[in-house]
Coordinates of C-alpha atoms (C1' of nucleotides) in Angstrom, one line a residue:
Chain M
M1 CA -41.3 158.0 136.8
A2 CA -44.7 157.3 138.1
P3 CA -46.6 154.1 136.8
D4 CA -48.9 155.1 134.1
E5 CA -52.1 153.3 135.0
G6 CA -54.0 154.6 132.0
S7 CA -51.8 153.2 129.4
S8 CA -53.5 151.1 126.7
Q9 CA -51.7 148.0 127.9
G10 CA -52.5 148.8 131.6
S11 CA -49.8 148.7 134.1
W12 CA -47.6 145.6 133.4
Q13 CA -44.3 146.7 134.7
S14 CA -42.2 143.6 135.8
G15 CA -41.4 143.9 139.6
S16 CA -44.2 146.3 140.1
Q17 CA -46.8 145.3 142.8
S18 CA -49.7 146.2 140.4
E19 CA -51.0 143.5 138.1
R20 CA -52.2 143.6 134.6
T21 CA -55.5 145.7 134.2
W22 CA -57.8 146.3 131.3
R23 CA -59.7 149.3 130.3
I24 CA -63.4 149.1 129.8
G25 CA -63.1 149.1 126.0
E26 CA -60.7 146.2 126.0
V27 CA -63.0 144.2 128.3
A28 CA -66.0 144.8 126.0
A29 CA -64.0 143.4 123.1
A30 CA -62.8 140.5 125.2
T31 CA -66.2 139.5 126.4
G32 CA -68.4 140.7 123.5
L33 CA -70.6 142.8 125.9
T34 CA -71.2 146.5 125.3
V35 CA -69.6 149.3 127.2
R36 CA -73.0 150.2 128.4
A37 CA -73.5 146.8 129.7
L38 CA -70.4 146.9 131.7
H39 CA -71.5 150.3 133.1
H40 CA -74.9 148.6 134.1
Y41 CA -73.1 145.9 135.9
D42 CA -71.1 148.5 137.7
E43 CA -74.1 150.4 138.6
I44 CA -76.0 147.4 140.2
G45 CA -72.8 146.2 142.0
M46 CA -72.7 143.0 139.9
V47 CA -69.2 143.5 138.5
V48 CA -67.4 146.5 140.2
P49 CA -63.9 147.1 138.6
S50 CA -61.4 146.9 141.5
E51 CA -59.4 150.1 140.3
R52 CA -60.0 153.5 138.8
T53 CA -57.5 155.8 137.2
A54 CA -56.9 159.2 138.7
S55 CA -59.3 160.7 136.1
G56 CA -62.0 158.0 137.0
H57 CA -61.6 155.7 134.0
R58 CA -62.3 151.9 135.0
L59 CA -59.8 149.4 135.3
Y60 CA -60.6 145.7 135.4
T61 CA -58.1 143.2 137.1
A62 CA -57.9 139.4 136.1
R63 CA -60.1 138.7 139.1
D64 CA -62.8 141.0 137.9
L65 CA -62.5 139.5 134.5
T66 CA -63.0 135.9 136.1
V67 CA -66.2 137.0 137.8
L68 CA -67.3 138.8 134.6
Y69 CA -66.8 135.6 132.5
R70 CA -68.9 133.6 135.1
V71 CA -71.6 136.3 134.8
T72 CA -71.7 136.4 131.1
A73 CA -71.9 132.4 131.0
M74 CA -74.9 132.5 133.2
R75 CA -76.5 135.5 131.4
Q76 CA -76.2 133.4 128.2
S77 CA -78.0 130.7 129.8
G78 CA -80.8 133.0 130.4
I79 CA -80.4 133.4 134.2
P80 CA -81.5 136.7 135.5
L81 CA -79.0 139.0 137.1
T82 CA -80.5 139.0 140.4
A83 CA -80.3 135.0 140.6
I84 CA -76.7 135.4 139.3
G85 CA -76.0 137.9 142.2
D86 CA -77.3 135.3 144.7
A87 CA -75.2 132.6 143.3
L88 CA -72.0 134.8 143.2
T89 CA -72.3 136.1 146.8
S90 CA -73.3 132.6 148.3
P91 CA -70.9 131.5 151.0
T92 CA -69.3 128.5 149.4
D93 CA -69.3 130.4 146.0
S94 CA -69.4 126.9 144.2
G95 CA -72.0 125.2 146.5
D96 CA -75.5 124.6 146.8
V97 CA -76.9 128.0 145.5
L98 CA -75.1 127.7 142.3
R99 CA -76.3 124.1 141.9
D100 CA -79.8 125.2 142.5
V101 CA -79.6 127.9 140.1
I102 CA -78.3 125.6 137.5
D103 CA -80.9 123.0 138.2
Q104 CA -83.7 125.5 138.1
Q105 CA -82.4 127.0 134.8
L106 CA -82.1 123.5 133.3
E107 CA -85.7 122.7 134.2
Q108 CA -86.7 126.0 132.5
V109 CA -84.6 125.4 129.6
E110 CA -86.2 121.9 129.1
R111 CA -89.6 123.4 129.2
Q112 CA -88.6 125.9 126.8
I113 CA -87.6 123.4 124.2
R114 CA -90.9 121.5 124.7
A115 CA -92.8 124.8 124.5
A116 CA -90.9 125.8 121.5
E117 CA -91.6 122.4 119.8
R118 CA -95.2 122.9 120.4
L119 CA -95.1 126.3 119.1
R120 CA -93.5 125.0 115.9
E121 CA -96.3 122.5 115.3
R122 CA -98.7 125.3 115.7
L123 CA -97.0 127.6 113.4
L124 CA -96.8 124.9 110.8
A125 CA -100.5 124.2 111.1
A126 CA -101.2 128.0 110.9
R127 CA -99.1 128.1 107.7
D128 CA -100.8 125.2 106.2
E129 CA -104.3 126.4 107.0
G130 CA -103.5 129.9 106.0
G131 CA -104.1 131.9 109.2
F132 CA -104.7 131.8 113.0
D133 CA -108.5 131.4 112.8
S134 CA -110.2 129.2 115.3
G135 CA -112.8 127.5 113.0
D136 CA -116.3 126.5 113.9
W137 CA -115.8 123.5 116.2
Y138 CA -118.7 123.7 118.5
A139 CA -121.1 122.4 115.9
E140 CA -119.0 119.3 115.6
I141 CA -119.1 118.9 119.5
I142 CA -122.7 119.2 119.6
K143 CA -123.0 116.6 116.8
L144 CA -120.7 114.2 118.7
M145 CA -123.0 114.7 121.8
R146 CA -126.2 113.7 119.9
Q147 CA -124.4 110.7 118.4
L148 CA -123.4 109.3 121.8
P149 CA -126.5 108.8 123.9
G150 CA -126.6 107.9 127.6
H151 CA -124.5 110.7 128.9
L152 CA -126.7 113.8 128.2
S153 CA -130.5 114.1 127.9
P154 CA -131.8 115.7 124.8
E155 CA -132.9 118.7 126.9
E156 CA -129.4 119.2 128.3
I157 CA -128.1 118.9 124.9
D158 CA -130.4 121.7 123.6
R159 CA -129.6 124.0 126.5
M160 CA -125.9 123.5 126.0
S161 CA -126.4 124.2 122.2
R162 CA -128.3 127.3 123.0
R163 CA -125.7 128.4 125.6
M164 CA -123.0 128.0 122.9
G165 CA -125.0 130.1 120.6
E166 CA -125.1 132.8 123.1
L167 CA -121.4 132.5 123.7
G168 CA -120.6 132.8 119.9
V169 CA -116.8 133.0 119.1
V170 CA -116.1 132.8 122.8
G171 CA -117.6 129.4 123.2
S172 CA -116.2 127.9 120.0
H173 CA -112.6 129.1 120.7
A174 CA -112.8 127.9 124.4
V175 CA -114.0 124.4 123.3
G176 CA -112.4 124.1 119.9
V177 CA -109.0 125.7 120.4
E178 CA -107.9 126.6 123.9
M179 CA -109.2 123.6 126.0
P180 CA -107.8 121.0 123.5
R181 CA -104.4 123.0 123.8
L182 CA -104.5 123.1 127.4
Y183 CA -105.4 119.3 127.9
G184 CA -102.7 118.5 125.4
E185 CA -100.1 120.5 127.5
A186 CA -101.2 119.0 130.6
M187 CA -100.9 115.4 129.1
T188 CA -97.3 116.1 127.9
E189 CA -96.5 117.4 131.6
M190 CA -98.0 114.1 133.0
R191 CA -96.3 111.8 130.6
I192 CA -92.8 113.4 131.2
G193 CA -93.4 113.1 135.0
T194 CA -93.7 116.7 136.0
P195 CA -95.1 116.7 139.5
A196 CA -98.7 117.8 139.8
S197 CA -97.5 120.3 142.4
D198 CA -95.6 122.0 139.7
P199 CA -96.8 125.7 139.2
V200 CA -96.8 125.0 135.5
V201 CA -99.4 122.3 135.9
R202 CA -101.4 124.4 138.3
R203 CA -101.5 127.3 135.9
I204 CA -103.1 124.9 133.3
A205 CA -105.6 123.7 135.8
D206 CA -106.5 127.1 136.9
R207 CA -107.0 128.2 133.2
L208 CA -109.1 125.3 132.6
D209 CA -111.3 126.0 135.6
Q210 CA -111.7 129.7 134.4
L211 CA -112.7 128.5 131.0
A212 CA -115.1 126.1 132.6
E213 CA -116.6 128.9 134.3
V214 CA -117.0 131.0 131.3
L215 CA -118.9 128.0 129.6
R216 CA -121.0 127.2 132.5
G217 CA -122.4 130.6 132.8
P218 CA -124.1 132.3 135.9
E219 CA -126.2 129.1 136.7
P220 CA -124.5 125.8 136.7
D221 CA -126.5 122.9 136.6
G222 CA -124.1 119.9 136.6
T223 CA -124.2 119.3 133.1
G224 CA -120.4 120.0 133.0
D225 CA -119.5 117.0 135.1
R226 CA -121.5 114.8 132.9
V227 CA -119.7 116.3 129.8
R228 CA -116.3 115.5 131.5
G229 CA -117.6 111.9 132.2
M230 CA -118.3 111.6 128.5
W231 CA -114.8 112.8 127.6
V232 CA -113.3 110.2 130.0
D233 CA -115.3 107.4 128.6
L234 CA -114.3 108.6 125.1
G235 CA -110.7 109.0 125.7
G236 CA -109.9 105.8 127.6
P237 CA -108.0 105.1 130.8
E238 CA -105.3 107.9 130.1
W239 CA -108.0 110.6 130.2
G240 CA -109.0 109.2 133.7
E241 CA -105.4 109.5 134.8
L242 CA -105.3 113.2 133.4
V243 CA -108.4 114.3 135.2
A244 CA -106.8 112.9 138.5
Y245 CA -103.6 114.6 137.9
L246 CA -105.3 117.9 137.3
D247 CA -107.5 117.4 140.4
E248 CA -104.2 116.8 142.4
A249 CA -102.7 120.0 140.9
R250 CA -105.7 122.1 142.1
T251 CA -105.3 121.0 145.8
S252 CA -101.6 121.3 146.1
Chain D
M1 CA -137.5 151.4 127.8
A2 CA -134.0 152.3 126.5
P3 CA -131.7 149.4 125.8
D4 CA -129.4 148.9 128.5
E5 CA -126.0 148.5 127.0
G6 CA -124.1 148.1 130.2
S7 CA -125.9 144.7 131.4
S8 CA -123.7 142.0 132.4
Q9 CA -124.9 140.0 129.3
G10 CA -124.5 142.9 126.9
S11 CA -127.4 144.0 124.6
W12 CA -128.9 140.8 123.3
Q13 CA -132.4 141.6 122.8
S14 CA -134.1 139.7 120.0
G15 CA -135.2 142.1 117.2
S16 CA -132.8 144.8 118.2
Q17 CA -130.3 146.0 115.7
S18 CA -127.4 145.7 118.3
E19 CA -125.4 142.6 118.6
R20 CA -124.1 140.8 121.6
T21 CA -121.2 142.6 123.3
W22 CA -118.8 141.6 126.0
R23 CA -117.4 143.7 128.8
I24 CA -113.8 143.8 129.4
G25 CA -113.8 141.6 132.4
E26 CA -115.6 138.9 130.4
V27 CA -113.1 139.3 127.5
A28 CA -110.3 138.8 130.0
A29 CA -111.8 135.7 131.3
A30 CA -112.6 134.4 127.9
T31 CA -109.0 135.0 126.4
G32 CA -106.8 134.6 129.5
L33 CA -105.4 138.0 129.2
T34 CA -105.5 140.7 131.9
V35 CA -107.6 143.7 131.9
R36 CA -104.4 145.8 131.8
A37 CA -103.2 143.9 128.8
L38 CA -106.6 144.8 127.0
H39 CA -106.1 148.3 127.9
H40 CA -102.8 148.3 126.5
Y41 CA -104.0 146.9 123.1
D42 CA -106.6 149.7 123.1
E43 CA -104.1 152.3 123.8
I44 CA -101.7 151.4 120.9
G45 CA -104.7 150.7 118.6
M46 CA -104.1 147.0 118.3
V47 CA -107.5 146.0 119.5
V48 CA -110.0 148.9 119.9
P49 CA -113.4 147.9 121.1
S50 CA -116.1 148.9 118.6
E51 CA -118.3 150.3 121.3
R52 CA -118.4 152.1 124.6
T53 CA -121.3 152.6 127.1
A54 CA -122.5 156.0 127.9
S55 CA -120.3 156.0 131.0
G56 CA -117.1 155.0 129.0
H57 CA -117.1 151.3 129.8
R58 CA -115.6 149.3 126.9
L59 CA -117.9 146.8 124.9
Y60 CA -116.1 144.2 122.6
T61 CA -118.1 142.8 119.5
A62 CA -117.9 139.4 118.1
R63 CA -115.6 140.9 115.4
D64 CA -113.4 142.5 118.0
L65 CA -113.0 139.1 119.7
T66 CA -112.1 137.5 116.5
V67 CA -109.3 139.9 116.0
L68 CA -108.3 139.5 119.6
Y69 CA -108.1 135.8 119.2
R70 CA -105.8 136.1 116.3
V71 CA -103.6 138.5 118.1
T72 CA -103.3 136.3 121.2
A73 CA -102.5 133.3 118.9
M74 CA -99.7 135.4 117.3
R75 CA -98.6 136.7 120.7
Q76 CA -98.2 133.3 122.1
S77 CA -96.1 132.4 119.1
G78 CA -93.8 135.1 120.2
I79 CA -94.5 137.5 117.4
P80 CA -94.0 141.0 118.5
L81 CA -97.0 143.4 118.6
T82 CA -95.6 145.7 115.9
A83 CA -95.4 142.7 113.5
I84 CA -98.8 141.6 114.4
G85 CA -100.0 145.0 113.5
D86 CA -98.4 144.7 110.1
A87 CA -100.0 141.5 109.5
L88 CA -103.5 142.5 110.5
T89 CA -103.6 145.7 108.4
S90 CA -102.1 144.1 105.3
P91 CA -104.4 144.5 102.3
T92 CA -105.4 140.9 101.9
D93 CA -105.6 140.2 105.6
S94 CA -104.6 136.5 105.2
G95 CA -102.2 136.9 102.2
D96 CA -98.4 137.3 101.8
V97 CA -97.7 139.5 105.0
L98 CA -99.2 137.0 107.3
R99 CA -97.4 134.3 105.5
D100 CA -94.2 136.2 105.8
V101 CA -94.7 136.8 109.5
I102 CA -95.3 133.1 110.1
D103 CA -92.3 131.9 108.0
Q104 CA -89.9 134.3 110.0
Q105 CA -91.3 133.3 113.2
L106 CA -90.9 129.6 112.2
E107 CA -87.2 130.1 111.5
Q108 CA -86.9 132.1 114.8
V109 CA -88.5 129.2 116.7
E110 CA -86.5 126.5 115.2
R111 CA -83.4 128.6 115.9
Q112 CA -84.6 128.9 119.5
I113 CA -85.0 125.2 119.7
R114 CA -81.5 124.5 118.6
A115 CA -80.0 127.3 120.8
A116 CA -82.1 126.0 123.8
E117 CA -80.7 122.4 123.2
R118 CA -77.1 123.8 123.1
L119 CA -77.8 125.7 126.2
R120 CA -79.0 122.4 127.9
E121 CA -75.8 120.8 127.0
R122 CA -73.8 123.7 128.6
L123 CA -75.9 123.7 131.7
L124 CA -75.5 120.0 132.0
A125 CA -71.7 120.3 131.7
A126 CA -71.7 123.2 134.2
R127 CA -73.5 121.0 136.6
D128 CA -71.3 118.1 136.2
E129 CA -68.1 120.3 136.6
G130 CA -69.5 122.3 139.4
G131 CA -69.5 125.8 137.9
F132 CA -69.0 128.2 134.9
D133 CA -65.3 128.4 135.3
S134 CA -63.2 128.5 132.0
G135 CA -60.4 126.3 132.9
D136 CA -56.7 126.7 131.6
W137 CA -56.9 125.7 128.1
Y138 CA -54.1 127.7 126.4
A139 CA -51.4 125.6 128.0
E140 CA -52.9 122.6 126.1
I141 CA -53.1 124.6 122.8
I142 CA -49.4 125.6 123.1
K143 CA -48.4 122.0 123.8
L144 CA -50.5 121.0 120.7
M145 CA -48.6 123.5 118.6
R146 CA -45.1 122.1 119.9
Q147 CA -46.2 118.6 118.9
L148 CA -47.2 119.5 115.3
P149 CA -44.1 121.0 113.7
G150 CA -44.2 122.3 110.2
H151 CA -46.7 125.0 110.7
L152 CA -45.1 127.4 113.3
S153 CA -41.6 128.2 113.9
P154 CA -40.2 127.8 117.6
E155 CA -39.8 131.6 117.6
E156 CA -43.5 132.1 116.6
I157 CA -44.7 129.6 119.2
D158 CA -42.7 131.4 121.8
R159 CA -43.9 134.7 120.8
M160 CA -47.6 133.4 120.9
S161 CA -46.9 131.8 124.3
R162 CA -45.6 135.2 125.6
R163 CA -48.7 137.0 124.2
M164 CA -51.0 134.4 125.8
G165 CA -49.3 135.0 129.0
E166 CA -49.9 138.7 128.6
L167 CA -53.6 138.2 127.8
G168 CA -54.0 135.9 130.7
V169 CA -57.7 135.0 131.5
V170 CA -58.7 136.9 128.3
G171 CA -56.6 134.6 126.1
S172 CA -57.6 131.4 127.7
H173 CA -61.2 132.2 127.7
A174 CA -61.2 133.3 124.0
V175 CA -59.2 130.4 122.7
G176 CA -60.4 127.8 125.2
V177 CA -64.1 128.7 125.6
E178 CA -65.6 131.3 123.2
M179 CA -63.9 130.4 119.9
P180 CA -64.8 126.6 120.3
R181 CA -68.4 127.5 121.0
L182 CA -68.6 130.0 118.0
Y183 CA -67.0 127.5 115.6
G184 CA -69.4 124.9 116.9
E185 CA -72.4 127.1 116.4
A186 CA -71.3 128.1 112.9
M187 CA -70.6 124.3 112.1
T188 CA -74.3 123.7 113.1
E189 CA -75.7 126.5 110.9
M190 CA -73.6 125.3 108.0
R191 CA -74.8 121.7 108.3
I192 CA -78.5 122.6 108.6
G193 CA -78.2 124.8 105.5
T194 CA -78.5 128.3 106.9
P195 CA -77.4 130.6 104.0
A196 CA -74.0 132.3 104.7
S197 CA -75.8 135.7 104.1
D198 CA -78.0 135.0 107.1
P199 CA -77.4 137.7 109.9
V200 CA -76.9 135.1 112.5
V201 CA -74.1 133.7 110.6
R202 CA -72.6 137.3 110.1
R203 CA -72.8 137.8 113.8
I204 CA -70.7 134.7 114.5
A205 CA -68.1 135.7 111.9
D206 CA -67.9 139.3 113.3
R207 CA -67.4 138.1 116.7
L208 CA -64.8 135.6 115.6
D209 CA -63.0 138.6 113.8
Q210 CA -63.2 140.6 117.0
L211 CA -61.8 137.9 119.0
A212 CA -59.0 137.3 116.5
E213 CA -58.1 140.9 116.7
V214 CA -58.0 140.8 120.7
L215 CA -55.5 137.9 120.4
R216 CA -53.5 139.3 117.6
G217 CA -52.8 142.3 119.5
P218 CA -51.5 145.7 118.2
E219 CA -48.9 144.3 115.7
P220 CA -50.1 141.4 113.7
D221 CA -47.5 139.3 112.0
G222 CA -49.3 136.8 109.9
T223 CA -49.0 134.1 112.6
G224 CA -52.9 134.0 112.9
D225 CA -53.3 132.8 109.3
R226 CA -50.8 130.1 109.8
V227 CA -52.6 129.0 113.1
R228 CA -55.9 128.9 110.9
G229 CA -54.1 126.6 108.5
M230 CA -53.0 124.5 111.1
W231 CA -56.6 124.1 112.4
V232 CA -57.9 123.2 108.8
D233 CA -55.2 120.6 108.5
L234 CA -56.1 119.1 111.9
G235 CA -60.0 119.4 111.4
G236 CA -60.1 117.8 108.0
P237 CA -62.3 118.9 104.9
E238 CA -65.2 120.0 106.8
W239 CA -63.1 122.6 108.6
G240 CA -62.1 124.0 105.1
E241 CA -65.7 124.2 104.1
L242 CA -66.5 126.2 107.4
V243 CA -63.7 128.6 106.7
A244 CA -65.1 129.2 103.3
Y245 CA -68.6 129.6 104.7
L246 CA -67.5 132.2 107.3
D247 CA -65.6 134.1 104.5
E248 CA -68.7 134.2 102.4
A249 CA -70.6 135.5 105.5
R250 CA -68.2 138.3 105.8
T251 CA -68.5 139.5 102.3
S252 CA -72.3 139.4 102.1
Chain T
dT1 C1' -126.0 150.9 151.0
dT2 C1' -122.6 147.4 150.0
dG3 C1' -119.5 144.8 146.4
dC4 C1' -117.8 144.2 142.5
dT5 C1' -116.5 146.0 138.1
dC6 C1' -114.8 149.5 135.5
dC7 C1' -112.5 154.1 134.4
dT8 C1' -108.0 157.1 133.8
dC9 C1' -103.5 158.5 135.1
dA10 C1' -98.8 157.5 136.0
dC11 C1' -95.0 155.3 137.8
dG12 C1' -92.4 150.6 137.8
dT13 C1' -90.2 146.5 135.5
dC14 C1' -85.8 144.4 133.2
dA15 C1' -81.4 144.7 131.0
dC16 C1' -79.6 147.4 128.8
dG17 C1' -79.8 151.1 124.0
dT18 C1' -79.1 155.7 122.7
dG19 C1' -77.8 160.2 122.4
dA20 C1' -76.1 164.7 124.9
dG21 C1' -72.5 167.2 126.5
dG22 C1' -68.1 167.1 128.4
dT23 C1' -63.2 165.3 129.5
dG24 C1' -58.8 162.4 129.3
dG25 C1' -54.6 160.4 126.8
dC26 C1' -51.7 159.4 122.9
Chain S
dT1 C1' -54.3 169.9 117.6
dT2 C1' -56.8 165.9 115.9
dG3 C1' -59.1 161.3 117.0
dC4 C1' -60.4 158.0 119.7
dT5 C1' -61.8 156.6 124.4
dC6 C1' -63.8 157.3 128.5
dC7 C1' -67.0 159.8 131.8
dT8 C1' -71.9 160.9 133.8
dC9 C1' -76.5 161.9 133.4
dA10 C1' -80.9 160.9 131.7
dC11 C1' -84.5 159.4 128.8
dG12 C1' -86.1 155.4 125.6
dT13 C1' -87.5 150.4 124.8
dC14 C1' -91.2 146.5 125.2
dA15 C1' -95.4 144.6 127.0
dC16 C1' -97.5 145.1 130.1
dG17 C1' -97.7 145.0 136.2
dT18 C1' -99.2 147.6 140.1
dG19 C1' -101.1 150.8 142.7
dA20 C1' -103.8 155.4 143.5
dG21 C1' -108.1 157.7 143.4
dG22 C1' -112.5 157.9 141.6
dT23 C1' -117.0 156.4 139.1
dG24 C1' -120.6 153.0 137.5
dG25 C1' -124.3 149.4 137.9
dC26 C1' -126.7 145.5 140.1

DNA sequence: TTGCTCCTCACGTCACGTGAGGTGGC
DNA sequence: TTGCTCCTCACGTCACGTGAGGTGGC
């Protein structure tokens, strides 16, 4: 009597050389994955079942399942399959590569938490204000400039005011919505100790520069720097720190 | 002299009927989106520029930009484009549909935050323990059962022990890793007041049932119910509440 | 004339979902 | 023989990314 490898319990004869195996449907139930996902992992070589029946049905061994559980744990942590592959095929198997993958993922998750919390604030604000409109901030900004003499000459203020008029929605959104948000995010990163060389900070700095260019227009005249100086004076020492932090990000 | 609609400043002649318009590259810089993303929004009809030059170049009006800013704000909140489309084309435009979309997204974000925080705990644990292995819990469970007489007969314990031996990694992972996690998640949902009818709770209950089936095997004998009873006795009144909560989820 | 911007296809990405049509095993 | 499970294509999803090859405007 030949061992029947395709039985619903797998081959489990005592004294036999072959170990207990699981069919793909059993594996799906055990892991909560779909059959299609297991096919996918097989296709890309992530988890290839060690055996097949004569008719081609996949049979997973306990060792296969151990690998699979590790993969699902990492997947549920949001680690992409390519990175999981790297961690699994690394020489020591539980050494530095895995540690690096976990640390990277940990940083990303912590950033996700902060981003989601900011998102939550924004959604609450949008709900209270009844929408996602950007308001008409630039009039406020111009007023503020007039009230604080010594930074900009009346001519410069008029020129900026005209420029903002030309820019319309683009200007008011940049100054009133996006820049405050970007500066807020940068401030958070600085406070929690994210190094200025981190790509996240770099992205914020780059976007701020792009917006500054949009606002400056084709012929810059140095007004922008004086506006920045005004903000630093208004915002206190922490604003000065933030400006230095962003400058460092730009050169790293 | 015909108005030149394709100039880099758009048509902005004083006295002209036509308003200021923006070319696609200017819009990309203003919003931080890519040109390709704007093409995509045009293709699917999400934000279609109101004008084109004679040669086919897209021209965005201030009104187009206002819509676009609203879209980007919602996209950055993680709202899918289809839902954004629903909110934008709703009759009142700032009425119930938008409110619903925001509320739904708010719930999802709050769930994301909790999930990410749990993820963080798991990653920290994995880092401390040096990996994602599932350990050998079922021996502990069996021991616990022997120490608490009155719930299961020695024969039942032996049968369960044999069954766990057959299940191997599948059993120990289900009992030692996934079920504790699922019960923990369900407990969190219950404590924060998520209604039992919520699909999230339903998914947890369904997955628990599927795991129970995997553990029970082909011939159930009522042992499972007595094991549950044991857990309720061990866990105190909150465990009883949790069991009722999950039962409600299953019938909703 | 030279760059830079813009155009329209059209295929690629990521981790599978979803049938289509057929075979295997109790 | 009837169900249920399994098999292999193969196209679809989502929000764009990434060239390919060509035109437009200062």
